[in-house]
Short mmCIF file of C-alpha atoms in Angstrom, two decimals:
data_model
loop_
_atom_site.label_atom_id
_atom_site.label_comp_id
_atom_site.label_asym_id
_atom_site.label_seq_id
_atom_site.Cartn_x
_atom_site.Cartn_y
_atom_site.Cartn_z
CA MET U 23 80.01 105.75 23.96
CA PHE U 24 82.79 107.47 25.81
CA ASN U 25 85.75 108.22 24.27
CA GLU U 26 88.77 106.27 25.52
CA ILE U 27 92.52 106.64 26.40
CA ASN U 28 95.60 104.14 26.27
CA HIS U 29 96.97 103.60 30.01
CA GLN U 30 99.21 101.21 31.79
CA TYR U 31 95.85 99.35 32.51
CA SER U 32 94.17 99.64 28.90
CA CYS U 33 95.61 95.40 28.56
CA TYR U 34 93.76 94.13 31.68
CA LYS U 35 89.82 95.61 29.27
CA ASN U 36 86.83 93.32 30.13
CA GLN U 37 89.06 91.11 31.91
CA GLU U 38 88.52 89.46 35.49
CA LEU U 39 91.58 88.28 36.57
CA LEU U 40 92.50 87.14 40.42
CA TRP U 41 95.90 88.19 40.19
CA LEU U 42 97.42 91.58 39.74
CA PRO U 43 101.04 93.30 40.31
CA SER U 44 101.77 93.59 43.03
CA ASP U 45 99.46 90.96 44.93
CA THR U 46 100.85 87.72 42.33
CA SER U 47 100.28 84.30 42.67
CA TRP U 48 104.34 83.93 43.02
CA GLY U 49 104.33 86.42 45.68
CA HIS U 50 101.21 84.73 48.08
CA ARG U 51 103.02 81.75 47.64
CA HIS U 52 106.34 82.96 49.14
CA ASN U 53 104.36 85.53 51.56
CA LEU U 54 102.78 81.48 52.70
CA GLU U 55 106.19 80.32 52.91
CA THR U 56 107.87 82.80 54.64
CA ARG U 57 105.19 85.17 56.50
CA TYR U 58 102.16 82.73 57.18
CA GLN U 59 101.25 84.79 60.88
CA GLU U 60 101.01 88.10 59.30
CA LEU U 61 98.63 86.48 56.52
CA LEU U 62 96.50 84.55 59.21
CA ASP U 63 96.01 87.70 61.37
CA ASN U 64 95.10 89.97 58.85
CA ASP U 65 92.57 86.73 57.12
CA TRP U 66 93.95 86.17 53.88
CA ILE U 67 94.31 82.29 54.25
CA ASN U 68 92.43 80.67 51.06
CA LYS U 69 90.78 83.86 50.37
CA GLN U 70 90.17 84.70 46.52
CA ILE U 71 90.48 88.36 44.69
CA VAL U 72 88.79 88.90 41.41
CA TYR U 73 90.39 92.13 39.88
CA LYS U 74 87.02 92.80 37.28
CA PHE U 75 88.08 95.49 34.97
CA ASN U 76 85.67 97.59 32.61
CA SER U 77 86.00 98.18 28.58
CA HIS U 78 87.94 100.91 29.74
CA GLY U 79 90.40 99.10 31.62
CA PHE U 80 89.77 99.97 35.37
CA ARG U 81 88.68 98.63 38.21
CA CYS U 82 84.78 99.35 38.20
CA ASP U 83 81.85 99.05 36.63
CA GLU U 84 80.84 100.37 32.97
CA PHE U 85 81.04 104.40 32.66
CA THR U 86 77.84 105.29 32.32
CA GLU U 87 75.65 108.85 32.68
CA GLU U 88 74.83 108.24 36.14
CA ASP U 89 76.16 110.67 38.84
CA ASN U 90 79.31 109.45 39.57
CA ALA U 91 82.56 110.15 42.06
CA MET U 92 85.65 109.92 40.40
CA PHE U 93 89.12 108.66 42.15
CA VAL U 94 92.37 109.68 40.58
CA GLY U 95 95.61 108.13 41.55
CA CYS U 96 97.70 104.93 41.55
CA SER U 97 97.56 101.40 43.65
CA LEU U 98 96.26 103.27 46.54
CA THR U 99 93.42 104.11 44.72
CA CYS U 100 92.89 100.61 42.64
CA CYS U 101 93.58 99.03 46.31
CA ILE U 102 95.78 96.28 45.01
CA GLY U 103 95.03 93.50 47.72
CA LEU U 104 91.45 93.72 48.04
CA PRO U 105 88.12 92.56 46.99
CA ILE U 106 86.33 95.78 45.54
CA GLU U 107 83.66 95.99 47.67
CA ASP U 108 86.35 96.14 50.82
CA THR U 109 88.21 99.55 49.07
CA TRP U 110 87.91 102.74 50.15
CA PRO U 111 86.34 104.13 46.72
CA THR U 112 83.35 101.80 46.41
CA ILE U 113 82.63 102.75 50.36
CA VAL U 114 82.67 106.26 50.11
CA SER U 115 80.78 106.35 46.68
CA ASN U 116 78.16 103.86 48.13
CA ASN U 117 77.70 106.27 51.08
CA LEU U 118 77.43 109.31 49.01
CA ASN U 119 75.08 107.45 46.70
CA LEU U 120 77.20 107.85 43.67
CA LYS U 121 78.32 105.46 40.91
CA CYS U 122 81.90 104.59 41.46
CA VAL U 123 84.58 105.79 38.98
CA ASN U 124 88.08 104.44 39.73
CA LEU U 125 90.61 105.46 37.87
CA GLY U 126 93.92 104.44 40.23
CA ILE U 127 96.40 103.04 37.97
CA GLY U 128 99.09 100.35 40.30
CA GLY U 129 102.10 102.28 39.85
CA ALA U 130 101.04 105.10 38.49
CA GLY U 131 102.08 109.13 39.26
CA PRO U 132 101.21 112.09 39.21
CA ASP U 133 101.26 112.38 35.10
CA THR U 134 99.08 109.61 34.38
CA ALA U 135 96.57 110.57 37.24
CA PHE U 136 96.56 114.30 35.69
CA ARG U 137 96.35 112.73 31.98
CA LEU U 138 93.29 110.47 32.80
CA ALA U 139 91.62 113.31 34.71
CA ASN U 140 91.80 115.31 31.42
CA HIS U 141 90.54 112.94 29.59
CA TYR U 142 87.44 111.56 31.79
CA ILE U 143 86.03 114.30 33.43
CA PRO U 144 85.03 116.56 30.61
CA GLN U 145 83.32 113.29 29.57
CA LEU U 146 81.88 111.51 32.45
CA LYS U 147 80.83 114.82 34.46
CA PRO U 148 81.69 113.91 38.47
CA LYS U 149 79.87 115.01 41.23
CA ILE U 150 83.24 114.69 43.21
CA VAL U 151 87.04 113.65 42.53
CA VAL U 152 89.27 112.92 44.86
CA TYR U 153 92.84 112.53 44.25
CA VAL U 154 95.82 110.82 46.30
CA GLN U 155 98.78 111.86 45.82
CA PRO U 156 101.26 108.61 44.34
CA PRO U 157 104.42 108.49 46.16
CA PRO U 158 106.67 110.98 45.21
CA GLY U 159 108.90 110.52 42.93
CA ARG U 160 106.77 109.09 40.15
CA PHE U 161 106.82 110.25 36.58
CA SER U 162 105.99 109.25 32.90
CA MET U 163 106.89 109.33 29.62
CA LEU U 164 105.31 108.20 26.09
CA LEU U 165 108.07 106.66 24.57
CA ARG U 166 108.28 106.03 20.46
CA THR U 167 107.06 102.67 20.73
CA GLY U 168 103.69 103.85 22.06
CA LYS U 169 104.26 102.76 25.19
CA TYR U 170 104.75 104.85 28.56
CA GLN U 171 107.40 103.94 30.64
CA GLU U 172 106.70 104.55 34.62
CA PHE U 173 109.68 105.90 36.47
CA ASN U 174 110.23 104.39 39.80
CA ALA U 175 112.59 104.91 42.60
CA GLY U 176 111.77 101.54 44.11
CA HIS U 177 111.94 99.66 40.69
CA LEU U 178 114.94 100.88 39.02
CA ASP U 179 114.97 97.61 36.70
CA GLN U 180 111.71 98.15 35.80
CA ILE U 181 113.35 101.19 33.50
CA ASP U 182 114.79 101.57 30.30
CA PRO U 183 118.41 101.55 30.97
CA ASN U 184 118.71 104.16 28.49
CA PHE U 185 116.61 106.85 30.88
CA VAL U 186 118.17 105.40 33.95
CA LYS U 187 120.85 108.05 34.20
CA PHE U 188 118.75 110.74 33.55
CA TYR U 189 115.81 109.94 36.37
CA GLU U 190 118.31 109.09 38.76
CA GLN U 191 119.90 112.89 37.98
CA TRP U 192 116.00 114.07 38.06
CA VAL U 193 114.80 112.26 40.99
CA SER U 194 117.90 113.28 43.08
CA THR U 195 116.78 116.93 43.19
CA GLU U 196 114.06 117.31 46.23
CA GLU U 197 112.84 120.33 44.03
CA ASN U 198 112.10 118.38 40.85
CA ILE U 199 109.67 115.92 43.03
CA GLU U 200 108.04 119.13 44.48
CA LEU U 201 107.17 120.94 41.92
CA HIS U 202 106.28 117.50 39.78
CA SER U 203 103.80 116.65 42.31
CA LEU U 204 102.46 120.27 42.64
CA LYS U 205 101.83 121.65 39.19
CA HIS U 206 99.57 117.84 38.49
CA ARG U 207 97.70 118.51 42.06
CA LEU U 208 96.55 121.89 40.85
CA ALA U 209 95.95 121.14 37.24
CA ILE U 210 93.58 118.53 38.56
CA GLN U 211 92.00 120.96 40.96
CA ALA U 212 91.76 123.67 37.91
CA LEU U 213 90.17 121.16 35.87
CA CYS U 214 87.69 120.50 38.57
CA GLN U 215 86.98 124.34 39.11
CA GLN U 216 86.20 124.39 35.25
CA TYR U 217 83.38 122.37 35.65
CA ASN U 218 82.39 122.94 39.38
CA ILE U 219 83.51 119.99 41.00
CA LYS U 220 84.02 119.30 44.30
CA PHE U 221 87.56 118.55 44.90
CA ILE U 222 89.65 116.53 47.01
CA TYR U 223 93.46 116.25 47.78
CA MET U 224 94.80 113.53 50.21
CA LYS U 225 98.60 113.11 50.34
CA GLU U 226 99.58 109.11 50.31
CA ILE U 227 100.78 109.60 53.67
CA GLU U 228 98.02 110.12 54.97
CA TYR U 229 96.45 106.64 53.93
CA LYS U 230 96.89 105.19 57.46
CA LYS U 231 98.80 101.45 57.31
CA LEU U 232 96.15 99.70 60.04
CA ASP U 233 96.38 96.35 58.33
CA LEU U 234 97.93 94.79 55.27
CA ALA U 235 95.91 93.69 52.31
CA ARG U 236 96.30 90.16 50.65
CA ASP U 237 99.88 91.35 48.81
CA LEU U 238 101.18 92.13 52.37
CA ASN U 239 102.05 95.53 51.02
CA HIS U 240 99.09 97.46 50.46
CA PRO U 241 96.82 98.50 53.25
CA GLY U 242 94.14 96.79 53.65
CA VAL U 243 90.37 96.23 54.99
CA LYS U 244 90.27 98.05 58.06
CA SER U 245 92.47 100.63 56.78
CA ASN U 246 90.13 101.42 53.49
CA LYS U 247 87.32 101.63 55.95
CA GLU U 248 89.11 103.89 58.22
CA LEU U 249 89.86 106.47 55.11
CA ALA U 250 86.64 106.07 53.59
CA ILE U 251 85.00 107.83 57.01
CA LYS U 252 87.80 110.64 56.80
#
């Protein structure tokens, strides 16, 4: 019914997973040994999370023609480390009585956010689009292999060695980073204006970390509830 697009979570189409980067089984076992008290304080002892992906590879229900709210961003939007019912996009959608369309991709940058918004906004025609800008310095590039290379300053080991020097040069200049984020935000905003859709923009730093998700890295249940009422 709706045209698909390839993205970093396409490999998870129609799957239910118990773990997802960076909320991995190995990481959780390590935290049980080294950060047990933090897991206990945040109520993550013996708690299971199911990451359920639809046929397009997103952590939300199947796309329909129902009135919806669309959320675009990175792991802060996908809400890694939390049950779906405790994620801020789900809470906001329920409060607005709209279907939740969560296009969040862990580790994604502004390029991926725009690419997904550009593809799905005309098809799904959301009533509202919420864009949480990913952390600065991220971008992606389509390789000859047909796969997307994500560039992230915190994960240089995951970048093709052929591109590391280029990326280090690019990310070393603040103007590159700022303009990269700005042009994608304006592009998503322009899409929303074109289709008369309400657009809400937030920076990643506006996401207050009051508690921690199961991976002890991303914001937790309280943090998501706080963000949802903003």
